[in-house]
Every structure is written in structure tokens, then in C-alpha cells.
Amino acid sequence: MGSGDVAFLTNPTLAVLMACVPALVSLALERINQLFDLDSTRRKYTFAVFAATGVVAAGWAVLFAQNYGSASSLSDWGALVTGKSSFMIASQLLLEILTASSLGLALDEIVRKYEPDCNADSPDIIKNEMAFEAIFQKQQTILTELSVCRGRIRTIEVSRQFVIEEKLCEFLFLKNYESHLNNLTED
């Protein structure tokens, strides 16, 4: 927005979004390192980014020296928007992107050095998992026995109901037969 460009003055969000582009590109360059499976490939990629940063930094220093021969010429900010220093602006943006990526990759290398190569479970975790497995097996045994008991209870209930119905039928038959015989004797 400080450039006074109409596109940025009418839409300030565009200026903010364009300011975020170098940071996002830098983050993307740094995260590409995570896509490689082999450490040797990661090291080669990191070295390539470091080398590119060095080359761009040297180029930017040369362009800076050509554009600003002395400390007093730094006050000429109007020269930045002219075509004379467009290579310097491009190299400065590229240097910002590569420097941030290089710092991220360096931090990643430091973290990787102190990161454990393998993971091992704690003895307490192993003991708790074994206790859980024992409890789970015991629970399965209890559930099986409970299922058998429920089956036996249901069988006994069905048998009891059958005996009750059989005796009730026999009782009703005999009661009906007795009534029938009483009717015959009265006649």
C-alpha cells in the first residue's frame, strides 16, 4: 500500500495477500524436505537450498552495491520503483524466501539430530497392556459362562412352562370328564 498503486489502495486485502505469498512459498520450500524418504536425499535437497541461498545472497549484494554506491544514496527510494533496480527487487524477494527456507531447514536438521531413531514402549505401558489383556480374557470367560447360564435358565423356564401347561390340560380334561360323568349319573 505504501507504493501508492491504485490496485492496492482500492483493495487493501490484496496488499496483505501479496505480502503473504513469499512467506507461504518459503514454507512450501522448507516442507518439501519432508516428502523425501531417504536421509541422503533430504541432505542433498537441504544443501541445494543452502547453495541457492548463498548464490542469491551474493547476487543481491552485488546488485545492492551497484544501485547504492554510498550510504547517502539509500535515501533515493524512488529508484526502487523504476526499471533500473527491478533485478534487485526480484533478488531481494528471492533472498527473503530462500533465507526463511534455509533457516527452517537448519532448524529441522537440529531437531532431527536429537530426535530418537526408534520408539520403545515404557515398561509400565507393557505391564498395563498385559493386565488389560488378562482382564479382557477373564471378561470373555465370564461372558461365555453367563451366556451358558442364561441358556440353561431359558431351557428350565420353557420346561417348567411345558409341565405347567401339560398338568393344566390334564386337570381341565379330568375336570371336564368328571363333570361329564356327573351328568351321566344324574340322568
XYZ file of C-alpha atoms in Angstrom:
187
model
C 0.000 0.000 0.000
C 2.977 2.277 0.541
C 3.701 2.120 -3.189
C 0.555 4.146 -3.875
C -0.568 1.703 -6.553
C -4.295 2.088 -7.276
C -4.890 -1.669 -7.101
C -3.641 -1.755 -3.513
C -5.362 1.442 -2.423
C -8.772 0.312 -3.650
C -8.336 -3.231 -2.276
C -6.127 -3.324 0.851
C -6.743 -7.071 1.246
C -4.833 -7.642 -1.982
C -1.769 -5.985 -0.456
C -1.974 -8.243 2.609
C -2.414 -11.363 0.486
C 0.512 -10.445 -1.755
C 2.644 -9.854 1.345
C 1.804 -13.408 2.490
C 2.946 -15.018 -0.781
C 6.713 -15.007 -0.035
C 6.136 -16.480 3.431
C 3.945 -19.253 2.012
C 6.424 -20.036 -0.770
C 9.205 -20.160 1.814
C 7.193 -22.543 3.981
C 6.452 -24.730 0.962
C 10.140 -24.900 0.018
C 11.014 -25.865 3.583
C 8.267 -28.536 3.845
C 9.243 -30.217 0.548
C 12.073 -31.739 2.570
C 9.505 -33.909 4.400
C 8.449 -35.615 1.162
C 11.778 -37.408 0.740
C 12.083 -40.883 2.264
C 15.862 -41.160 2.311
C 18.074 -39.053 4.554
C 20.641 -38.733 1.772
C 18.021 -37.129 -0.494
C 17.000 -34.785 2.312
C 20.617 -33.746 2.838
C 21.082 -33.111 -0.904
C 17.919 -31.005 -1.019
C 18.981 -29.039 2.078
C 22.415 -28.439 0.577
C 20.825 -27.275 -2.707
C 18.628 -24.758 -0.847
C 21.621 -23.521 1.177
C 23.717 -23.185 -2.005
C 20.922 -21.332 -3.825
C 20.594 -19.004 -0.828
C 24.314 -18.280 -0.925
C 24.304 -17.585 -4.670
C 21.252 -15.313 -4.432
C 22.753 -13.506 -1.401
C 25.964 -12.851 -3.338
C 23.986 -11.632 -6.364
C 21.840 -9.388 -4.169
C 24.967 -7.920 -2.537
C 26.433 -7.090 -5.957
C 23.166 -5.505 -7.148
C 22.845 -3.575 -3.895
C 26.370 -2.224 -4.278
C 25.665 -1.185 -7.879
C 22.374 0.531 -7.028
C 23.550 2.204 -3.842
C 27.177 3.199 -4.077
C 27.149 5.036 -0.749
C 25.085 5.428 2.394
C 23.719 8.749 1.155
C 22.221 7.124 -1.935
C 19.982 4.967 0.290
C 17.659 7.939 0.644
C 16.700 7.637 -3.041
C 13.746 5.257 -2.569
C 12.179 6.462 -5.795
C 14.798 4.478 -7.707
C 13.305 1.256 -6.382
C 10.139 1.587 -8.442
C 11.954 2.353 -11.681
C 13.130 -0.366 -14.049
C 16.720 0.307 -13.054
C 16.559 -1.801 -9.903
C 13.909 -4.404 -10.802
C 16.564 -7.160 -10.723
C 17.494 -6.079 -7.241
C 13.867 -6.191 -6.057
C 13.445 -9.676 -7.547
C 16.703 -10.876 -5.982
C 15.700 -9.383 -2.626
C 12.347 -11.215 -2.673
C 14.048 -14.438 -3.711
C 16.643 -13.944 -0.970
C 13.880 -13.447 1.635
C 12.156 -16.643 0.518
C 15.337 -18.731 0.414
C 16.660 -17.346 3.715
C 13.480 -18.275 5.555
C 13.526 -21.738 3.929
C 17.181 -22.197 4.860
C 16.502 -21.247 8.467
C 13.587 -23.693 8.598
C 15.714 -26.484 7.098
C 18.544 -25.739 9.540
C 16.117 -25.916 12.443
C 14.742 -29.182 11.053
C 18.271 -30.643 10.907
C 18.921 -29.628 14.530
C 15.652 -31.208 15.677
C 16.346 -34.350 13.624
C 19.722 -34.820 15.386
C 18.106 -35.013 18.810
C 15.018 -36.904 17.754
C 15.092 -40.582 18.775
C 15.677 -43.076 15.961
C 13.309 -45.651 17.375
C 10.426 -45.673 19.778
C 10.131 -48.152 22.635
C 7.199 -48.701 24.908
C 7.571 -47.928 28.564
C 7.637 -50.963 30.924
C 4.574 -49.505 32.647
C 2.701 -49.421 29.341
C 3.654 -53.037 28.610
C 2.570 -54.078 32.118
C -0.740 -52.207 31.757
C -1.394 -53.765 28.342
C -0.744 -57.248 29.741
C -3.075 -56.537 32.693
C -5.718 -55.243 30.290
C -5.384 -58.369 28.136
C -5.752 -60.602 31.228
C -8.850 -58.685 32.337
C -10.258 -58.874 28.813
C -9.736 -62.650 28.667
C -11.350 -63.058 32.103
C -14.274 -60.937 30.968
C -14.697 -63.089 27.853
C -14.736 -66.235 30.015
C -17.329 -64.711 32.351
C -19.475 -63.612 29.405
C -19.335 -67.135 27.959
C -20.370 -68.672 31.296
C -23.132 -66.074 31.643
C -24.419 -66.957 28.180
C -24.459 -70.666 29.092
C -26.304 -69.902 32.353
C -28.879 -67.783 30.545
C -29.410 -70.593 28.054
C -29.944 -73.121 30.849
C -32.327 -70.767 32.675
C -34.351 -70.308 29.489
C -34.448 -74.081 28.941
C -35.662 -74.627 32.512
C -38.292 -71.872 32.129
C -39.566 -73.459 28.916
C -39.606 -76.920 30.547
C -41.450 -75.543 33.581
C -43.997 -73.812 31.356
C -44.468 -77.035 29.392
C -45.052 -79.070 32.592
C -47.478 -76.443 33.909
C -49.428 -76.416 30.659
C -49.412 -80.232 30.488
C -50.736 -80.554 34.073
C -53.277 -77.783 33.431
C -54.515 -79.623 30.350
C -54.715 -82.869 32.316
C -56.556 -81.096 35.148
C -59.028 -79.484 32.765
C -59.541 -82.791 30.968
C -60.223 -84.613 34.247
C -62.469 -81.796 35.498
C -64.404 -81.927 32.225
C -64.528 -85.739 32.370
C -65.757 -85.621 35.984
C -68.437 -83.135 35.008
C -69.449 -85.374 32.121
C -69.664 -88.426 34.399
C -71.738 -86.477 36.937
C -74.142 -85.529 34.181
C -74.454 -89.195 33.160
C -75.155 -90.375 36.698
C -77.837 -87.769 37.264
C -79.729 -88.844 34.217
